[in-house]
Amino acid sequence: MLRPLSRAVFQYQSPPRIISYASIVGEKEGEGPLAACFDQIETDPHFGQKTWEQAESMMQRRTISLALDKSNLTENDLACVCAGDLMNQCIGSTYGLLPLRIPMLGIYGACSTMAEGILTASLLAESGVGEYTAAVTSSHFSTAERQFRFPLAYGGQRPPTAQWTCTASGAVILAQSDGVSHGVEVCGCCIGTMQDLGVTDANNMGAAMAPAAADTIVRYLQATGTQPSSFDAIITGDLGLIGSELLCDLVMKQGYDIAPVHHDCGAMMFDPKTQDTHAGGSGCGCSASVLCGYFLPKLENKTIRRILFTATGALMSPTASQQGESIPGIAHLVHLESR
Amino acid sequence: MLRPLSRAVFQYQSPPRIISYASIVGEKEGEGPLAACFDQIETDPHFGQKTWEQAESMMQRRTISLALDKSNLTENDLACVCAGDLMNQCIGSTYGLLPLRIPMLGIYGACSTMAEGILTASLLAESGVGEYTAAVTSSHFSTAERQFRFPLAYGGQRPPTAQWTCTASGAVILAQSDGVSHGVEVCGCCIGTMQDLGVTDANNMGAAMAPAAADTIVRYLQATGTQPSSFDAIITGDLGLIGSELLCDLVMKQGYDIAPVHHDCGAMMFDPKTQDTHAGGSGCGCSASVLCGYFLPKLENKTIRRILFTATGALMSPTASQQGESIPGIAHLVHLESR
């Protein structure tokens, strides 16, 4: 059962556990500061496929398969997978997971997908739908760039606030708490509420998403009666350099200083001085791969013990932007612990 | 807690209840055989907004608000809403629900969204995330037609296998079982597995989705040891006239004759003789509005007692179709009872 703490904030009485995880990234991500963390760096941006979309699907399939392999499980052991991505109609997950024939709940949270997936998959695991569940997501620079911005060959100029969509994927396998003593516990969650402060610039996603991250983090801290210092890391998905600064300011206004423990996966992924990535990395796969490549191993070997993983999503579409709509953000949070 | 019966098939020990629901449709749907069932028929296809996309968002907002009104609840009473739609990046739900400030899990299941939403929202209700949860979805002929097929003004010819995307929305409010004695019980669920028999014709969605519906229905019947005759109705989402026939054949091959109790929301929505809708209605809002307008009232007044609601989704995108991909289908099932 859940212990509801406040609206859409809950903790598990018997926390499900992340018993396996995997991360695969592209070449550029593999040249960044986190290169040593990822399971695989694929230098072929097509992942052996004909189109960018097929490449992203293949990346997602390889990532969840690797996470299964690491735990000596097969796709037939999973009761359900929660999956989604940025492509229209989430075709990365559809065609990526199709051959694996796993019961699937499709989710859409833009770049918050990994947190939403872990939240939903942990709820399913804890409810007893089956022994094992999974969450997976991905993003690919070339599928996102041409869908959300410009044709790749056009060579559009990028403003300094722009972020670089990561070619990356992350997957986790969760187990019911009974009978499993290893792995990282999913202790609690906070379901995000959309926030919209009126940002309309699709090249400044960090600013659009920071209020959602602030809202979710503050709601969780308040509901649990914890302080930022209670955690080894409070991690956001892909606010990037500009959004991260804004987040710390917004949270400080509500009385919490998260700056000493805040890390943003988008800001960590690239070296902005040498990699020409402006405000940092973005995309569903950014936070998913950094969680699975960098933070989960540290939790597993107990270098760190308690983190809040808060992936943020910008919920606009090109059509909405063309119609002058602002960009609503959402952030889902999962509280992970290694005891 | 859940009682898992087989892979991704489960029943609730304390079934959550659908305590309220609402349906709003457009003018053409309001001229069909089910006209008398819907809560509202909106004759302005723009729903008072400037764009089709804003119209769909407004329809979704009005539908969930109406479902809340009927149960004397407000949006602040909801612990969470599960919402999604067909538009790229699910902007119908984003901009529709933004002003209501409800914690939201975005879902993507194409036209299976209503079943996926009820499944996820019932799981949240039963887990105790809060007293009330909700599921809502929508579709709009004009947003879908120009996104998936042709510009509206182009007047493209439609083959006889084509379906007509409904302008429609449906919403349900669910409550935890404790302390509620009215409403319709969500007794059990089956999470869909993608099925793909190689259909590549985006104008023949019924055929693409029928195998998924067959798989899900047969899995549920087998896991629960029930027969089609155990139910007053086995309902599919929007297979239309062609897909429905195929479904009955596929299920019969596995030893179940569902024809006497099978109803398809897409086949029910329009009169093909007078409304020029070819193989029937489709879209997330089709099954959602027929469930909320036609079947749930019959369950509530006990005209019928037990149904299986199996909404089906075609998970392709225009990009995938252009790249020659086949159309994977998925179907999620919820078992609803009125005792």
XYZ file of C-alpha atoms in Angstrom:
678
model
C 0.000 0.000 0.000
C 0.886 3.624 -0.397
C 1.213 6.144 2.334
C -0.298 9.324 0.835
C 1.400 12.356 2.370
C -0.257 15.211 0.542
C -1.835 15.740 -2.837
C -0.126 13.391 -5.307
C 2.815 12.855 -2.944
C 3.167 9.352 -1.580
C 5.648 6.922 -0.102
C 5.701 3.147 -0.298
C 5.323 1.005 2.803
C 7.188 -1.763 0.959
C 9.375 0.078 -1.531
C 9.839 -1.635 -4.881
C 13.453 -1.891 -5.988
C 15.391 -1.008 -9.091
C 17.318 -4.236 -9.570
C 18.890 -3.457 -12.931
C 19.479 -0.576 -15.302
C 21.322 0.283 -18.489
C 22.329 3.292 -20.547
C 23.343 3.671 -24.175
C 24.402 6.986 -25.733
C 25.598 8.389 -29.034
C 29.075 9.509 -30.038
C 28.833 13.153 -28.942
C 27.503 12.140 -25.507
C 30.341 9.649 -25.371
C 32.845 12.476 -25.811
C 31.470 14.420 -22.852
C 32.468 14.474 -19.179
C 30.343 11.406 -18.356
C 31.790 9.198 -21.112
C 33.126 6.613 -18.673
C 29.716 6.077 -17.049
C 27.619 4.717 -19.879
C 27.257 1.038 -20.700
C 27.664 1.586 -24.424
C 28.685 4.454 -26.688
C 27.370 3.841 -30.196
C 29.418 5.662 -32.813
C 26.968 4.912 -35.645
C 24.227 7.538 -35.348
C 21.948 5.280 -37.419
C 22.410 2.342 -35.041
C 22.613 0.149 -38.143
C 19.165 1.262 -39.356
C 17.952 3.162 -42.412
C 16.230 6.133 -40.779
C 16.796 8.262 -37.675
C 13.477 7.106 -36.262
C 14.430 3.468 -36.661
C 17.782 4.298 -35.059
C 16.064 5.660 -31.962
C 13.802 2.595 -31.761
C 16.803 0.299 -32.007
C 18.606 2.242 -29.273
C 15.611 1.886 -26.946
C 15.330 -1.841 -27.690
C 19.040 -2.395 -27.085
C 18.923 -0.479 -23.811
C 16.055 -2.393 -22.234
C 17.511 -5.669 -23.520
C 20.827 -4.805 -21.871
C 19.109 -3.986 -18.574
C 17.340 -7.367 -18.751
C 20.583 -9.190 -19.585
C 22.352 -7.643 -16.603
C 19.741 -9.080 -14.258
C 19.547 -12.464 -15.985
C 15.946 -11.808 -16.939
C 14.251 -11.901 -20.327
C 11.445 -9.784 -21.736
C 9.051 -12.622 -20.857
C 9.703 -12.009 -17.161
C 8.299 -8.473 -17.292
C 4.660 -8.005 -16.321
C 4.625 -4.575 -17.923
C 6.832 -1.855 -19.377
C 6.103 1.878 -19.149
C 7.607 3.613 -22.144
C 7.449 6.790 -24.153
C 9.578 9.264 -26.059
C 9.510 12.623 -27.803
C 8.621 11.534 -31.314
C 5.095 12.161 -32.552
C 2.864 9.285 -31.376
C 5.839 7.925 -29.365
C 7.032 5.716 -32.221
C 10.455 5.227 -30.624
C 8.803 3.080 -27.980
C 6.300 1.472 -30.338
C 8.715 0.131 -32.907
C 11.504 -0.281 -30.373
C 9.516 -2.526 -28.073
C 7.231 -4.236 -30.626
C 9.364 -7.388 -31.138
C 9.746 -7.888 -27.377
C 6.001 -8.440 -26.878
C 5.854 -7.010 -23.364
C 2.503 -5.668 -22.053
C 2.986 -1.921 -22.428
C 1.567 1.263 -20.975
C 2.490 4.141 -23.265
C 3.265 7.333 -21.396
C 3.873 10.889 -22.524
C 5.677 13.373 -20.331
C 8.151 14.843 -22.813
C 11.554 14.943 -21.069
C 9.928 13.981 -17.746
C 9.234 10.520 -19.172
C 11.893 8.626 -17.185
C 10.555 9.872 -13.847
C 6.953 9.254 -14.935
C 7.926 5.784 -16.095
C 9.671 4.845 -12.852
C 6.737 6.287 -10.894
C 4.167 4.252 -12.845
C 6.261 1.088 -13.032
C 6.987 1.229 -9.298
C 3.277 1.644 -8.586
C 2.570 -1.419 -10.725
C 5.327 -3.411 -9.021
C 4.149 -2.420 -5.559
C 0.524 -3.210 -6.413
C 1.532 -6.717 -7.308
C 0.775 -6.764 -11.012
C 3.747 -9.069 -11.371
C 7.205 -9.647 -10.008
C 9.024 -7.398 -12.466
C 8.163 -4.199 -14.309
C 10.284 -1.803 -16.344
C 10.581 1.771 -17.564
C 12.457 2.909 -20.645
C 12.794 6.020 -22.746
C 15.027 7.567 -25.381
C 15.778 10.603 -27.471
C 17.831 11.100 -30.618
C 19.309 14.396 -31.762
C 18.317 13.843 -35.371
C 14.707 12.776 -34.790
C 14.066 15.620 -32.364
C 15.852 18.336 -34.299
C 13.918 17.811 -37.496
C 10.610 17.303 -35.712
C 10.795 20.240 -33.309
C 13.084 22.743 -35.024
C 14.572 22.636 -38.516
C 15.525 20.086 -41.173
C 18.961 18.780 -40.254
C 20.560 19.910 -43.517
C 19.274 23.455 -43.065
C 21.926 24.258 -40.473
C 19.777 26.674 -38.468
C 21.526 28.994 -36.013
C 21.077 28.118 -32.358
C 20.700 30.877 -29.748
C 22.758 30.642 -26.531
C 19.689 29.527 -24.547
C 19.150 26.504 -26.816
C 19.872 22.993 -25.604
C 21.198 20.001 -27.465
C 18.900 16.974 -27.681
C 20.903 13.987 -26.514
C 21.111 10.755 -28.439
C 20.649 8.548 -25.422
C 18.467 5.968 -23.762
C 18.038 4.620 -20.242
C 16.093 1.659 -18.874
C 15.375 0.321 -15.397
C 13.974 -3.009 -14.206
C 11.963 -2.930 -10.994
C 11.060 -5.752 -8.643
C 8.448 -6.122 -5.928
C 9.999 -5.643 -2.508
C 9.256 -9.186 -1.263
C 12.229 -11.434 -1.471
C 14.639 -8.967 -3.052
C 17.367 -7.583 -0.846
C 19.588 -5.883 -3.415
C 18.925 -2.900 -5.615
C 17.856 0.689 -5.077
C 14.571 1.405 -3.324
C 11.898 3.632 -4.844
C 10.763 5.132 -1.525
C 8.389 7.852 -2.654
C 7.020 9.816 -5.568
C 5.429 13.119 -6.445
C 3.186 13.395 -9.494
C 3.781 16.692 -11.248
C 1.294 19.476 -11.850
C 1.711 21.560 -14.996
C 3.206 25.006 -14.471
C 3.196 27.773 -17.028
C 4.750 31.161 -16.417
C 4.202 32.277 -19.996
C 7.501 31.391 -21.678
C 6.877 31.093 -25.429
C 10.460 30.670 -26.673
C 10.983 27.048 -27.718
C 14.708 27.775 -27.649
C 14.552 28.441 -23.911
C 13.099 25.235 -22.529
C 15.081 25.411 -19.302
C 13.248 28.574 -18.281
C 9.915 27.018 -19.285
C 10.497 23.920 -17.168
C 12.168 25.392 -14.055
C 8.879 26.453 -12.367
C 7.513 22.899 -12.683
C 10.658 21.429 -11.145
C 10.505 23.977 -8.317
C 6.870 23.199 -7.608
C 7.412 19.434 -7.496
C 10.580 19.554 -5.388
C 9.074 21.980 -2.857
C 5.886 19.913 -2.624
C 7.906 16.792 -1.871
C 10.149 18.479 0.707
C 7.136 20.004 2.451
C 5.076 16.796 2.441
C 7.926 14.696 3.788
C 9.212 17.302 6.223
C 12.702 16.950 4.795
C 15.366 19.508 3.928
C 17.590 19.616 0.842
C 20.442 18.569 3.113
C 18.567 15.324 3.814
C 19.570 14.220 0.319
C 22.921 13.545 -1.286
C 21.609 14.893 -4.558
C 18.500 16.616 -5.870
C 18.637 15.943 -9.568
C 16.744 17.619 -12.359
C 16.373 16.297 -15.875
C 17.424 18.820 -18.433
C 16.975 22.353 -17.226
C 20.437 23.069 -18.542
C 22.657 25.885 -17.301
C 20.058 28.656 -17.504
C 17.103 26.715 -16.140
C 19.171 25.346 -13.250
C 20.022 28.816 -11.995
C 16.382 29.812 -12.245
C 15.306 26.673 -10.351
C 17.626 27.382 -7.423
C 16.282 30.940 -7.241
C 12.647 29.804 -7.343
C 13.145 27.168 -4.654
C 15.125 29.610 -2.479
C 12.148 31.978 -2.551
C 10.178 29.235 -0.825
C 12.820 28.827 1.850
C 14.873 25.909 0.549
C 18.508 26.177 -0.519
C 19.033 23.289 -2.902
C 22.097 24.734 -4.639
C 24.624 22.676 -2.603
C 23.002 19.369 -3.632
C 21.489 20.249 -7.000
C 22.696 18.517 -10.150
C 21.135 18.814 -13.591
C 21.618 15.967 -16.048
C 21.480 18.388 -18.994
C 24.244 20.515 -17.486
C 26.341 17.420 -16.700
C 26.139 15.725 -20.092
C 28.372 17.989 -22.198
C 31.341 20.287 -21.783
C 29.896 23.581 -23.077
C 33.387 24.992 -23.711
C 34.457 22.322 -26.144
C 31.235 20.718 -27.350
C 29.259 23.729 -28.644
C 26.111 22.614 -26.863
C 25.110 26.037 -25.519
C 22.862 25.693 -22.458
C 23.329 21.906 -22.127
C 21.773 18.600 -23.040
C 18.065 17.805 -23.254
C 15.680 15.085 -24.373
C 14.037 12.143 -22.607
C 17.234 10.142 -22.965
C 19.397 12.777 -21.262
C 18.126 12.343 -17.714
C 17.385 8.648 -18.313
C 20.953 7.855 -19.346
C 22.559 10.030 -16.657
C 20.365 8.413 -13.982
C 21.202 4.931 -15.233
C 24.836 5.640 -16.087
C 25.952 7.962 -13.292
C 23.588 8.085 -10.294
C 22.215 4.532 -9.997
C 25.694 2.943 -9.903
C 26.670 5.397 -7.145
C 23.533 4.447 -5.204
C 24.186 0.778 -5.738
C 27.765 0.959 -4.456
C 26.537 3.251 -1.670
C 28.789 6.201 -2.576
C 25.531 8.114 -2.240
C 22.450 6.992 -0.320
C 19.429 9.217 -0.978
C 18.460 11.171 -4.043
C 15.460 12.914 -5.526
C 15.255 12.390 -9.287
C 13.032 15.043 -10.828
C 12.800 14.860 -14.591
C 11.152 17.819 -16.257
C 9.162 17.981 -19.470
C 8.185 20.863 -21.763
C 4.738 19.897 -23.015
C 4.446 22.060 -26.104
C 4.308 20.945 -29.738
C 5.497 22.789 -32.861
C 1.819 23.333 -33.767
C 1.107 24.890 -30.382
C 4.195 27.093 -30.643
C 3.165 28.259 -34.107
C -0.215 29.165 -32.667
C 1.497 31.358 -30.075
C 0.836 29.139 -27.062
C 3.147 29.312 -24.074
C 5.135 26.259 -22.969
C 3.711 24.417 -19.962
C 6.235 22.418 -17.975
C 5.746 19.361 -15.795
C 8.085 17.561 -13.397
C 7.625 14.160 -11.802
C 9.780 13.103 -8.853
C 10.989 9.770 -7.554
C 12.846 9.411 -4.268
C 15.521 6.716 -4.504
C 17.448 5.223 -1.604
C 20.152 2.695 -1.019
C 20.206 1.447 2.567
C -4.101 -5.040 -3.409
C -4.289 -6.619 -6.814
C -4.962 -10.223 -7.523
C -2.673 -11.006 -10.477
C -4.282 -13.717 -12.616
C -1.805 -14.076 -15.441
C 0.670 -11.837 -17.213
C -0.642 -8.249 -17.018
C -4.149 -9.464 -16.137
C -5.349 -8.557 -12.671
C -8.459 -8.040 -10.593
C -8.986 -5.755 -7.621
C -9.748 -7.133 -4.189
C -11.434 -3.810 -3.377
C -12.608 -2.512 -6.735
C -12.396 1.254 -7.190
C -15.596 2.815 -8.508
C -16.497 5.128 -11.345
C -18.669 7.604 -9.470
C -19.168 10.136 -12.250
C -18.702 10.540 -15.993
C -19.483 12.913 -18.816
C -19.478 13.027 -22.598
C -19.426 15.913 -25.053
C -19.557 15.474 -28.823
C -19.647 17.551 -31.989
C -22.529 18.231 -34.339
C -22.078 15.252 -36.674
C -21.850 12.829 -33.727
C -24.956 14.521 -32.372
C -26.824 13.666 -35.566
C -26.010 9.955 -35.273
C -27.924 7.070 -33.670
C -26.536 7.824 -30.188
C -27.509 11.510 -30.185
C -29.784 11.182 -27.172
C -27.043 9.662 -25.000
C -24.497 12.434 -24.801
C -24.449 15.129 -22.141
C -23.769 17.902 -24.606
C -23.750 18.287 -28.390
C -21.653 21.290 -29.365
C -22.653 22.694 -32.735
C -19.671 25.086 -32.917
C -16.759 22.968 -34.194
C -14.379 25.613 -32.826
C -15.845 25.382 -29.317
C -15.534 29.168 -29.197
C -11.761 29.055 -29.797
C -9.525 30.320 -32.600
C -7.899 27.059 -33.732
C -8.952 23.408 -34.020
C -6.320 22.437 -31.478
C -7.655 24.948 -28.968
C -11.158 23.645 -29.707
C -10.153 20.118 -28.758
C -8.476 21.358 -25.571
C -11.601 23.282 -24.614
C -13.769 20.212 -25.264
C -11.573 18.091 -22.979
C -11.631 20.756 -20.247
C -15.411 21.100 -20.458
C -15.902 17.328 -20.306
C -13.846 16.719 -17.170
C -15.364 19.808 -15.554
C -18.841 18.452 -16.281
C -17.966 15.053 -14.792
C -16.704 16.854 -11.664
C -19.825 19.027 -11.472
C -22.096 15.984 -11.653
C -20.426 14.497 -8.584
C -20.256 17.782 -6.671
C -16.482 17.667 -6.743
C -13.983 20.227 -7.955
C -10.650 19.791 -9.670
C -8.996 20.336 -6.286
C -10.496 17.080 -5.043
C -8.610 15.008 -7.617
C -5.335 13.414 -6.540
C -4.388 12.799 -10.160
C -5.729 12.782 -13.699
C -4.560 10.391 -16.445
C -4.957 12.072 -19.794
C -3.834 11.896 -23.383
C -5.013 12.369 -26.938
C -4.008 11.888 -30.561
C -2.385 15.230 -31.240
C 1.392 15.384 -31.473
C 2.804 15.709 -27.938
C -0.759 15.279 -26.574
C -1.448 19.008 -26.566
C -5.202 18.479 -26.236
C -4.637 17.288 -22.689
C -1.842 19.752 -21.936
C -3.664 22.953 -22.795
C -7.063 21.507 -21.891
C -6.088 20.623 -18.351
C -3.473 23.331 -17.671
C -5.811 25.822 -15.938
C -7.246 23.094 -13.680
C -3.892 22.470 -11.971
C -4.464 18.780 -11.292
C -1.431 16.486 -10.837
C -1.245 14.757 -14.211
C 0.163 11.570 -15.694
C 0.288 11.961 -19.454
C -0.497 8.747 -21.302
C -0.268 7.747 -24.942
C -2.209 4.810 -26.302
C -3.716 6.377 -29.446
C -7.398 5.369 -29.506
C -6.878 2.974 -26.578
C -6.318 5.986 -24.317
C -9.648 5.808 -22.441
C -9.080 2.199 -21.388
C -5.443 2.924 -20.500
C -6.566 5.970 -18.529
C -9.213 4.089 -16.543
C -6.733 1.276 -15.933
C -4.052 3.644 -14.605
C -6.451 5.872 -12.674
C -8.113 2.845 -11.049
C -4.706 1.519 -10.047
C -3.897 4.877 -8.462
C -7.266 4.992 -6.696
C -6.920 1.461 -5.412
C -3.339 2.072 -4.266
C -4.566 4.905 -2.111
C -2.860 7.849 -3.785
C -5.942 9.875 -2.878
C -9.693 9.564 -2.613
C -10.448 10.553 -6.198
C -8.679 10.146 -9.530
C -9.820 10.767 -13.096
C -9.276 9.785 -16.711
C -10.086 11.935 -19.722
C -9.411 11.940 -23.440
C -10.630 13.532 -26.649
C -10.353 13.628 -30.400
C -11.418 16.209 -32.966
C -12.052 15.494 -36.634
C -10.231 18.608 -37.782
C -7.090 18.230 -35.659
C -6.720 14.551 -36.558
C -7.540 14.859 -40.235
C -4.906 17.490 -40.948
C -2.304 15.847 -38.750
C -2.694 12.263 -39.945
C -4.067 12.581 -43.474
C -4.579 15.693 -45.596
C -5.143 19.425 -45.129
C -8.858 19.906 -44.490
C -9.374 22.148 -47.523
C -7.767 19.600 -49.844
C -10.864 17.401 -49.876
C -8.982 14.109 -50.230
C -10.999 11.061 -51.323
C -11.636 8.519 -48.585
C -11.575 4.796 -49.392
C -14.444 2.592 -48.080
C -12.187 1.159 -45.347
C -11.498 4.622 -43.913
C -12.997 5.708 -40.600
C -14.192 9.116 -39.483
C -12.371 10.661 -36.514
C -15.025 11.672 -34.002
C -15.171 15.101 -32.426
C -15.847 13.814 -28.952
C -14.575 13.609 -25.415
C -15.274 11.434 -22.391
C -14.198 11.712 -18.748
C -14.627 9.523 -15.684
C -14.085 10.223 -11.984
C -12.998 7.271 -9.855
C -13.159 6.807 -6.105
C -11.429 4.445 -3.705
C -13.754 1.609 -2.748
C -13.866 2.485 0.973
C -16.979 4.361 1.906
C -18.517 4.588 -1.561
C -21.512 2.387 -2.255
C -22.700 3.841 -5.552
C -21.062 3.853 -8.942
C -19.670 1.258 -11.310
C -16.899 -1.047 -10.118
C -13.630 -1.447 -12.007
C -13.208 -5.148 -11.220
C -10.277 -6.091 -13.387
C -7.905 -5.007 -16.126
C -5.689 -6.385 -18.856
C -2.696 -4.375 -20.058
C -2.328 -4.699 -23.818
C 0.598 -6.138 -25.741
C 1.337 -4.691 -29.174
C 0.260 -6.847 -32.100
C 1.325 -6.314 -35.673
C 0.160 -8.507 -38.542
C 1.793 -6.294 -41.147
C -1.041 -3.945 -42.158
C 0.507 -0.815 -43.670
C -2.642 0.935 -44.931
C -3.381 3.914 -42.663
C -6.845 3.954 -44.211
C -7.598 0.530 -42.773
C -7.048 0.996 -39.058
C -9.757 -1.459 -38.064
C -7.815 -4.327 -39.617
C -4.595 -3.109 -37.999
C -6.162 -2.998 -34.520
C -8.349 -6.136 -34.552
C -5.513 -8.566 -33.681
C -4.633 -6.513 -30.596
C -8.245 -6.490 -29.424
C -8.488 -10.248 -30.004
C -5.299 -10.898 -28.041
C -6.393 -8.794 -25.061
C -9.958 -10.145 -24.908
C -8.842 -13.770 -25.178
C -6.148 -13.252 -22.535
C -8.729 -11.829 -20.142
C -11.303 -14.564 -20.765
C -8.668 -17.268 -20.326
C -7.162 -15.743 -17.176
C -10.533 -15.256 -15.514
C -12.047 -18.524 -16.726
C -15.046 -16.673 -18.098
C -16.997 -17.027 -21.335
C -18.282 -14.256 -23.602
C -21.767 -15.113 -22.333
C -20.607 -14.121 -18.824
C -20.807 -10.515 -19.990
C -23.678 -8.344 -21.153
C -21.365 -6.623 -23.597
C -17.805 -6.960 -24.852
C -17.052 -3.560 -26.251
C -14.267 -2.493 -28.559
C -13.197 1.052 -29.212
C -13.163 1.893 -32.857
C -12.548 -1.159 -34.994
C -15.415 0.000 -37.183
C -17.434 -2.290 -39.399
C -14.506 -4.040 -41.091
C -12.326 -4.482 -38.022
C -15.252 -5.779 -35.968
C -15.899 -8.624 -38.359
C -12.215 -9.494 -38.335
C -12.144 -9.419 -34.519
C -15.026 -11.875 -34.195
C -13.295 -14.213 -36.648
C -9.960 -14.014 -34.818
C -11.510 -14.637 -31.423
C -13.634 -17.510 -32.803
C -10.447 -19.202 -33.984
C -9.403 -19.344 -30.345
C -12.697 -20.916 -29.340
C -14.715 -17.936 -28.164
C -17.874 -16.706 -29.897
C -18.141 -13.054 -28.896
C -20.416 -12.031 -31.781
C -23.654 -12.164 -29.720
C -22.305 -9.704 -27.127
C -19.843 -7.670 -29.185
C -20.407 -3.955 -29.723
C -17.972 -1.535 -31.333
C -18.190 2.128 -30.408
C -16.941 3.153 -33.847
C -19.664 1.114 -35.544
C -22.312 2.515 -33.187
C -21.457 6.199 -33.497
C -22.710 6.964 -37.019
C -25.326 5.761 -39.472
C -23.145 4.757 -42.442
C -26.110 4.979 -44.834
C -26.876 8.614 -44.199
C -23.705 10.033 -42.650
C -21.057 9.111 -45.253
C -18.669 7.852 -42.585
C -17.595 4.673 -44.422
C -16.288 2.055 -41.970
C -17.370 3.984 -38.845
C -16.112 6.380 -36.218
C -12.638 6.463 -34.697
C -10.470 8.577 -32.431
C -9.762 8.563 -28.678
C -13.006 10.429 -28.077
C -15.139 7.859 -29.917
C -14.936 5.032 -27.396
C -14.594 7.500 -24.500
C -17.844 9.299 -25.325
C -19.770 6.095 -26.138
C -18.611 4.524 -22.863
C -19.577 7.624 -20.887
C -22.720 8.428 -22.855
C -24.193 5.010 -23.611
C -22.705 2.162 -21.542
C -21.977 3.709 -18.132
C -25.555 5.025 -17.694
C -26.868 1.531 -18.516
C -24.520 0.047 -15.928
C -25.517 2.642 -13.386
C -29.245 1.996 -13.803
C -28.514 -1.737 -13.925
C -29.978 -2.327 -17.388
C -26.692 -4.154 -17.917
C -24.401 -5.525 -15.191
C -21.035 -6.676 -16.546
C -19.029 -5.408 -19.474
C -15.529 -5.585 -20.862
C -14.413 -2.266 -22.325
C -11.507 -2.823 -24.688
C -10.311 0.314 -26.419
C -7.889 -0.229 -29.260
C -5.114 2.027 -30.530
C -3.154 2.137 -33.802
C 0.326 3.205 -32.759
C 1.715 4.481 -36.028
C 2.649 8.039 -36.973
C 2.612 9.709 -40.396
C 6.431 9.621 -40.333
C 6.444 5.880 -39.671
C 3.878 5.295 -42.418
C 5.951 7.322 -44.882
C 8.916 5.158 -43.982
C 6.912 2.049 -44.884
C 6.427 0.755 -41.351
C 3.450 -1.443 -40.549
C 0.840 -0.351 -38.024
C 1.138 -1.964 -34.590
C -2.092 -2.094 -32.602
C -2.625 -2.230 -28.851
C -5.738 -2.835 -26.764
C -6.212 -2.289 -23.045
C -9.198 -3.796 -21.227
C -11.176 -2.804 -18.155
C -13.859 -5.027 -16.671
C -16.732 -2.938 -15.307
C -19.565 -4.191 -13.097
C -22.639 -2.858 -11.452
C -23.833 -5.089 -8.610
